[in-house]
Coordinates of C-alpha atoms in Angstrom, one line a residue:
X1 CA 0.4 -42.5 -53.3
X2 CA 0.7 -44.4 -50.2
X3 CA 0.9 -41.4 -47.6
X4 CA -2.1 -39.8 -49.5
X5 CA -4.9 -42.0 -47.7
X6 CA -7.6 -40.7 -46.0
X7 CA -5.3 -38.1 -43.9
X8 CA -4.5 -34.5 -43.7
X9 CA -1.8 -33.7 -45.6
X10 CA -0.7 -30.4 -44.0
X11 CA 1.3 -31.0 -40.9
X12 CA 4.1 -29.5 -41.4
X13 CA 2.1 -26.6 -42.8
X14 CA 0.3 -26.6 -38.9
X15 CA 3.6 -26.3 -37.2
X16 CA 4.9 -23.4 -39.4
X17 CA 1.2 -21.7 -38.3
X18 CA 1.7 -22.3 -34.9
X19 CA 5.2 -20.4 -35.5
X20 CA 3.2 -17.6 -36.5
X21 CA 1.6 -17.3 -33.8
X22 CA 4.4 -17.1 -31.6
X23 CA 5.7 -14.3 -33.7
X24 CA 2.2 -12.4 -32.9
X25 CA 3.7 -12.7 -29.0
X26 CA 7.2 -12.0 -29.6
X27 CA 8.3 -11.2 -32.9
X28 CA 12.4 -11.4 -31.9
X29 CA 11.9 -15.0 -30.6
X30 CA 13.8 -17.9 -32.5
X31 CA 11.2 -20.8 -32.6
X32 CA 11.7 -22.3 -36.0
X33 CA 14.2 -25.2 -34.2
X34 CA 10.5 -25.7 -32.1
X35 CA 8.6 -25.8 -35.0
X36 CA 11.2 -28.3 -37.4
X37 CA 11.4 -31.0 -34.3
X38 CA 7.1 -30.5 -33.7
X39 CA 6.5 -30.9 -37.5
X40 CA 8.8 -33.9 -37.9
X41 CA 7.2 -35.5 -35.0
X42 CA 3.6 -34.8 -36.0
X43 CA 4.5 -35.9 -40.2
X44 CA 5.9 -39.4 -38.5
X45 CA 2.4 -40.2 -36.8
X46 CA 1.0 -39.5 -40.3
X47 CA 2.7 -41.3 -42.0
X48 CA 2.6 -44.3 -39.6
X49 CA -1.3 -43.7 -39.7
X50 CA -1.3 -43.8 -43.3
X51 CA 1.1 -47.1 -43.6
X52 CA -1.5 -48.8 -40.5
X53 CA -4.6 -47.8 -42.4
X54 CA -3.2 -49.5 -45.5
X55 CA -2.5 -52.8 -43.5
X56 CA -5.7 -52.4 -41.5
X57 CA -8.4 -51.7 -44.0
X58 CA -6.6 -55.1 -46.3
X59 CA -6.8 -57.5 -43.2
X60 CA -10.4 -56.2 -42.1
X61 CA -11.8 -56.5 -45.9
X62 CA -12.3 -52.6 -46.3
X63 CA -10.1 -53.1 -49.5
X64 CA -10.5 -55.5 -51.9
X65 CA -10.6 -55.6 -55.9
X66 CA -13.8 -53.4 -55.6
X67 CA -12.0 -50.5 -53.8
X68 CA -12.5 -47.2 -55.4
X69 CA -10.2 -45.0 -54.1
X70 CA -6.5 -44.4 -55.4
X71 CA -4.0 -47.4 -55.1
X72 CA -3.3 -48.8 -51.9
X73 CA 0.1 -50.6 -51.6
X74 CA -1.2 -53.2 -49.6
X75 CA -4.2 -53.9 -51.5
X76 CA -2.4 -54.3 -55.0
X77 CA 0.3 -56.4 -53.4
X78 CA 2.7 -54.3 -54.1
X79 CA 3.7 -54.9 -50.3
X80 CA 2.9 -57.7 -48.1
X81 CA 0.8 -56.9 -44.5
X82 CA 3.9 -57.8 -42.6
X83 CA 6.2 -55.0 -44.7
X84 CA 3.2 -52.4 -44.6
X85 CA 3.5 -53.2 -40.4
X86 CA 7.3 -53.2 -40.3
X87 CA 7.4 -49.4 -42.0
X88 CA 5.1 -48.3 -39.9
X89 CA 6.4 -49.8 -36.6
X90 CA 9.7 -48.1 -37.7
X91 CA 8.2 -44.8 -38.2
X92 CA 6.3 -44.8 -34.6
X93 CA 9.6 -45.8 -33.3
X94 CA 11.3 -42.3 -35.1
X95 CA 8.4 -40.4 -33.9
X96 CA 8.8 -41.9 -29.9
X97 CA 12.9 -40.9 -30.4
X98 CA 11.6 -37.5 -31.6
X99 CA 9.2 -37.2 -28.5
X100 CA 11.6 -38.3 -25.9
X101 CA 14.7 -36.6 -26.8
X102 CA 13.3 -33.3 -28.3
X103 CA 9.5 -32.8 -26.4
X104 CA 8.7 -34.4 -23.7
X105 CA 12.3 -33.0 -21.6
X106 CA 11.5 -29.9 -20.0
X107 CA 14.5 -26.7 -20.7
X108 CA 16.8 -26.7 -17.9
X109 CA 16.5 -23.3 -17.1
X110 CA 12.5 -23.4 -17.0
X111 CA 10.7 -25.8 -16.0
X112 CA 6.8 -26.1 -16.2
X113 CA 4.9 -24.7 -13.0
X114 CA 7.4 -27.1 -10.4
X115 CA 11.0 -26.0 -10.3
X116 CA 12.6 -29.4 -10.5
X117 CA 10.1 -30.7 -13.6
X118 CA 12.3 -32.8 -16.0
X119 CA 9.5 -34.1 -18.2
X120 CA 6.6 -32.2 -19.8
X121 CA 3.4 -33.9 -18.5
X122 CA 1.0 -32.5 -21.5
X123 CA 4.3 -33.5 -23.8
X124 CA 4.1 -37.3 -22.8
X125 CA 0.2 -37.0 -23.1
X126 CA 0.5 -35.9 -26.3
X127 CA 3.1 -38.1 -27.6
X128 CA 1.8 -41.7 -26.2
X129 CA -1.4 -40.9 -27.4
X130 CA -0.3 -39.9 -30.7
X131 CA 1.1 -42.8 -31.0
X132 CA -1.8 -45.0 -29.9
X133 CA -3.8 -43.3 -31.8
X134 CA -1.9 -43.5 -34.8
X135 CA -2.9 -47.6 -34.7
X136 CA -6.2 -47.5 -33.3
X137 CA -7.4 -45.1 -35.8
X138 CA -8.3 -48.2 -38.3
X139 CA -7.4 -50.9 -35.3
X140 CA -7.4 -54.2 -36.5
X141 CA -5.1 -57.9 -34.8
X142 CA -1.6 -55.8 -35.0
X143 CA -0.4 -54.8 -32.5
X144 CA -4.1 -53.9 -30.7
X145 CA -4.9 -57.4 -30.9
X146 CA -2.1 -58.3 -28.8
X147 CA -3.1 -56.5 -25.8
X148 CA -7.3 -57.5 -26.3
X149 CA -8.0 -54.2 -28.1
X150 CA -8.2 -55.4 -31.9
X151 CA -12.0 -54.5 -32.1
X152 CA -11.0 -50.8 -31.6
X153 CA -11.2 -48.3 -34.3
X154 CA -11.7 -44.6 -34.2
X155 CA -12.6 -44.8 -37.9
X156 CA -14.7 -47.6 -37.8
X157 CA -16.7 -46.4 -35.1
X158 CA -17.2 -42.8 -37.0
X159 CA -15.1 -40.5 -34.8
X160 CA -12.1 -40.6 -37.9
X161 CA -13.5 -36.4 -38.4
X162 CA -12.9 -35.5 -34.6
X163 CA -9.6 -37.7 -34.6
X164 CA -8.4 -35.3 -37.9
X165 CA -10.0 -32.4 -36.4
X166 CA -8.5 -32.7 -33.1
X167 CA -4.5 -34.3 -34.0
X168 CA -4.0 -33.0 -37.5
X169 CA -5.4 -29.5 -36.5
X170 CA -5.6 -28.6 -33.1
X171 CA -2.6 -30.6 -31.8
X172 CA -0.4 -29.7 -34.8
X173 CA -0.9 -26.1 -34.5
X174 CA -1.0 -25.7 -30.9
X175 CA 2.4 -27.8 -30.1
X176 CA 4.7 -25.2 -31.4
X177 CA 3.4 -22.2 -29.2
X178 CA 3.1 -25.0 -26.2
X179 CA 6.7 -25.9 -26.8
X180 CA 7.5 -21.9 -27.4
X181 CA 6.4 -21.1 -24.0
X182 CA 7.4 -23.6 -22.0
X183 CA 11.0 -24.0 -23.3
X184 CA 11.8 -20.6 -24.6
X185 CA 9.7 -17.9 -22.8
X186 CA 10.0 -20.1 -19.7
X187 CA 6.5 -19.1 -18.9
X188 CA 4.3 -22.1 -17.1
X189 CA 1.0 -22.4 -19.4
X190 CA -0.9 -21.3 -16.3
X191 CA -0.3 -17.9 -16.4
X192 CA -2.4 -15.1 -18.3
X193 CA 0.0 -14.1 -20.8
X194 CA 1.1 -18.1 -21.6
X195 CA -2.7 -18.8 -21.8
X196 CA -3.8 -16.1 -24.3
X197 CA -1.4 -17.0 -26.8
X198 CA -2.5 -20.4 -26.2
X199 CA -6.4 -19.6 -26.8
X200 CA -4.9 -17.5 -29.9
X201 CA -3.0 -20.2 -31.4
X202 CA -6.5 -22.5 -30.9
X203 CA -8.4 -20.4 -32.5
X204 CA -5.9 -20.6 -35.5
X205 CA -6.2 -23.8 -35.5
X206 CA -9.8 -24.5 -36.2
X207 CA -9.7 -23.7 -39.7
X208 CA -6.9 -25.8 -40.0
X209 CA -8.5 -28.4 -38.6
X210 CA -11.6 -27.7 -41.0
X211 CA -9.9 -28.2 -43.6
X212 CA -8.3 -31.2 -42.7
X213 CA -11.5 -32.8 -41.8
X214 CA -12.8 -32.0 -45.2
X215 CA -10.4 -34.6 -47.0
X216 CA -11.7 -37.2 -44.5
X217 CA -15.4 -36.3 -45.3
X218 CA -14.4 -36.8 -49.3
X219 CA -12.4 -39.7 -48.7
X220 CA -15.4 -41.3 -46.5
X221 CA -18.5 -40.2 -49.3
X222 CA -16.6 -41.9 -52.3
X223 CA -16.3 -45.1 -49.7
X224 CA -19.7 -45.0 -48.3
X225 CA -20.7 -48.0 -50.4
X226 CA -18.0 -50.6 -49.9
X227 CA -17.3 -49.4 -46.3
X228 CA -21.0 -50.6 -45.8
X229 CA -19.9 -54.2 -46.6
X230 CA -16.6 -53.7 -44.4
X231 CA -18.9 -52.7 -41.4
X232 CA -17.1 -49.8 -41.5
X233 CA -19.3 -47.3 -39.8
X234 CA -18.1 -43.7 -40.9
X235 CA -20.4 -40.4 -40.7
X236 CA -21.1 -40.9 -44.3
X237 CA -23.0 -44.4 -43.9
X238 CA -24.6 -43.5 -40.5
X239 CA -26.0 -40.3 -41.7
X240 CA -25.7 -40.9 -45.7
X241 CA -24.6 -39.0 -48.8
X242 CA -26.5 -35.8 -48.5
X243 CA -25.3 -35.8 -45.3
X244 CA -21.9 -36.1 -46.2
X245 CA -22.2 -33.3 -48.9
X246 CA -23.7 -30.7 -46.4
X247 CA -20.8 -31.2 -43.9
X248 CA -17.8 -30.9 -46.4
X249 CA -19.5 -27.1 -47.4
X250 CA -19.4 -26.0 -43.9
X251 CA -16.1 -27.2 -43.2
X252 CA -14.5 -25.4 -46.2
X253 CA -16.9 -22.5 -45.9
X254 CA -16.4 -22.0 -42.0
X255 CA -12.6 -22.1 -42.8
X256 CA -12.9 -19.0 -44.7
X257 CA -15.6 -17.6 -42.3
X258 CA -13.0 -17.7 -39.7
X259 CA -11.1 -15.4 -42.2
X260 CA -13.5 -12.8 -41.7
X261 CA -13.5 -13.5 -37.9
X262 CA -9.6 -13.3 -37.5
X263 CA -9.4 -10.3 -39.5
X264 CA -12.7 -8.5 -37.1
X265 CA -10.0 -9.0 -34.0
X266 CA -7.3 -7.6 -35.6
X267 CA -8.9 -4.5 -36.3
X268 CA -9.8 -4.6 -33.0
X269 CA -6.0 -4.9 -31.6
X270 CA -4.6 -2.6 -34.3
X271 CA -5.8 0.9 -33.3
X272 CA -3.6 3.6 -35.0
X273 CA -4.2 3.9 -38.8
X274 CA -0.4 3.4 -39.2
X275 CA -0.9 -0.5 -37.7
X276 CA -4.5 -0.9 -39.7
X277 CA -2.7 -2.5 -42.7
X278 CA -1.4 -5.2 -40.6
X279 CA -5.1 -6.0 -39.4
X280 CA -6.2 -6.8 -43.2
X281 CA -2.9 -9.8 -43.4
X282 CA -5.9 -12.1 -41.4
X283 CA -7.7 -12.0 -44.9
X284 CA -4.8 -13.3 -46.3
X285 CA -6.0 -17.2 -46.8
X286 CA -8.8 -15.5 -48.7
X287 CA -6.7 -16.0 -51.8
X288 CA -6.8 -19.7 -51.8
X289 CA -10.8 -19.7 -52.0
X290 CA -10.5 -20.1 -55.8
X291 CA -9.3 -23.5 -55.7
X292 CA -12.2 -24.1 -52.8
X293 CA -14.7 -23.3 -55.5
X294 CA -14.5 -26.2 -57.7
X295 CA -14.0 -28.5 -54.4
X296 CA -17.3 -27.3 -53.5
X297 CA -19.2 -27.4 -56.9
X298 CA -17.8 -31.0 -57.3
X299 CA -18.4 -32.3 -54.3
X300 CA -21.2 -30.3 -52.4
X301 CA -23.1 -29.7 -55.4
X302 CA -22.3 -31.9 -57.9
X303 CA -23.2 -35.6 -58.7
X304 CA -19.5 -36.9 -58.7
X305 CA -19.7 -40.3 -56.7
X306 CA -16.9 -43.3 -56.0
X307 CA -13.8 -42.9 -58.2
X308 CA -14.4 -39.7 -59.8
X309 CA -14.0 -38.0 -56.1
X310 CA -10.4 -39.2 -56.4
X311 CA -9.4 -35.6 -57.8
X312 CA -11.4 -34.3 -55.1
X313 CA -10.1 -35.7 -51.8
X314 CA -6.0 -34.9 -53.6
X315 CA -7.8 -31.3 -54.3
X316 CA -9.1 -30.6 -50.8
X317 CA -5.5 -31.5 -49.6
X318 CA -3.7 -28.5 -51.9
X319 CA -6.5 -26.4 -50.5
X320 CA -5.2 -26.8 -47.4
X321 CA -1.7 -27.0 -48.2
X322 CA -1.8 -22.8 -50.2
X323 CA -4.7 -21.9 -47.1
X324 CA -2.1 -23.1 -44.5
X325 CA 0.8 -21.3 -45.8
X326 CA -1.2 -18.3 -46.7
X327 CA -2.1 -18.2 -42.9
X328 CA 1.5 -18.3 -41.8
X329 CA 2.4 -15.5 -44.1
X330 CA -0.5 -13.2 -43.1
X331 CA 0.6 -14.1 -39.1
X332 CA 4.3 -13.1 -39.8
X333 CA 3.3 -10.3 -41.9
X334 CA 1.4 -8.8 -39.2
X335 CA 3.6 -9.2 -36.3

């Protein structure tokens, strides 16, 4: 219940597309090590997220008795601020060991665009500010405070959508291709080849990202009331319900739009009738839009407000969860 808060839940999902991908480039290559240390790393910042955001929102008065959303751990007492801090200090700390040992260190034999490279530059930028980010998300006094920053708060400020839509999709779908090419292929991410499987595995990512988003806008409209009183400024009090409401149907209905798009380019790549099957695997996530349709009645269309979107933002997150593997499948299938 704890990791369920007001993240996406499909990281490890995000990797395993971003594996697909690279099987679109080179269907021999062996990158499911890649994708095992990039989705442990990426689940660690989630759940350290998760565990800071339950501290945060408690000390900053975002949760109190009034809270509508599912349980928080912090909030019932079930754990004190200090032990919510300590797990997730421990779990940034796993996620840094991942980083160093397993990401950031450049393969030996390749190197990235200088010879004698021994640590990935867009690696370490990725990892220390996955790990800022992973606190200043909600902010508040620990351990921001300590260094004059405790004001700062990506969700607070309403930028907690582009933070999801740019870590929990882009970033985790992306890394395993990155991490393909520059430690397996040995190509530097400069080149033309390196950079069209990169542009690919964006584009794959968007609808992941979509989707991800779309538990943050449900999460954020059944909190729009209290997180008034908490001064907590998301895009569902600056802009309202409605608002709200209209944004969440074109995430999950530009998810499934990019369906149509993905499947448009593959036809275009697949030019004997032979390979033409393959073309119709981007279509694939298409099966998943029945559970979108209740999502979208419920929450786009429907009255539902406070706790009865609890169903909702748990419902967006399966969503995901079958889209994201259907993806995978449809991207192996057709490699």
């Amino acid at each position: 219940m704890l990791l369920q808060q007001k993240s996406s839940s499909c990281s490890a999902e995000n990797s395993t597309n971003g594996s697909g991908v690279c099987a679109l480039d080179d269907p021999a290559s062996t990158v499911l090590p890649l994708a095992i240390q990039f989705a442990i790393f990426a689940g660690l910042i989630q759940i350290s997220t998760n565990l800071h955001n339950d501290y945060a929102d408690f000390v900053k008065g975002a949760d109190t008795d009034s809270r509508v959303g599912q349980a928080r751990a912090t909030q019932k007492g079930w754990l004190t601020p200090y032990e919510t801090c300590r797990g997730c200090v421990l779990c940034l700390f796993a996620a840094l060991l991942v980083g160093v040992n397993y990401l950031i260190p450049t393969n030996n034999l390749c190197g990235v665009g200088v010879d004698d490279l021994e640590y990935d530059p867009v690696m370490i930028f990725t990892v220390i500010s996955s790990l800022f980010n992973a606190v200043a998300y909600t902010g508040g006094p620990f351990p921001l405070g300590y260094i004059g920053l405790g004001n700062l708060s990506i969700g607070y400020s309403g930028l907690g959508d582009l933070f999801v839509f740019a870590y929990f999709g882009v970033v985790a779908t992306v890394g395993t291709p990155y991490l393909y090419l520059t430690k397996v292929a040995c190509f530097s991410p400069t080149t033309s080849q390196a950079q069209q499987l990169l542009y690919s595995s964006f584009l794959y990512s968007i609808p992941i990202g979509f989707l991800g988003t779309a538990i943050i806008v449900v999460n954020n409209l059944r909190d729009r009331n209290t997180d008034i009183h908490a001064g907590k400024k998301t895009m569902a009090v600056r802009f309202g319900g409605t608002f709200a409401k209209m944004e969440y149907f074109i995430l999950v209905m530009g998810s499934y739009g990019f369906c149509i798009y993905f499947w448009l380019l593959e036809r275009e790549r697949y030019h004997d009738n032979d390979s033409t099957a393959k073309a119709w695997m981007a279509l694939l996530p298409l099966l998943s839009f029945p559970m979108a349709i209740p999502q979208l009645k419920a929450v786009s269309f429907g009255v539902k407000d406070g706790q009865a979107l609890n169903e909702h933002v748990g419902g967006t997150a399966k969503l995901q969860m079958i889209y994201c593997i259907l993806m995978a499948v449809g991207l192996v299938a057709s490699s």
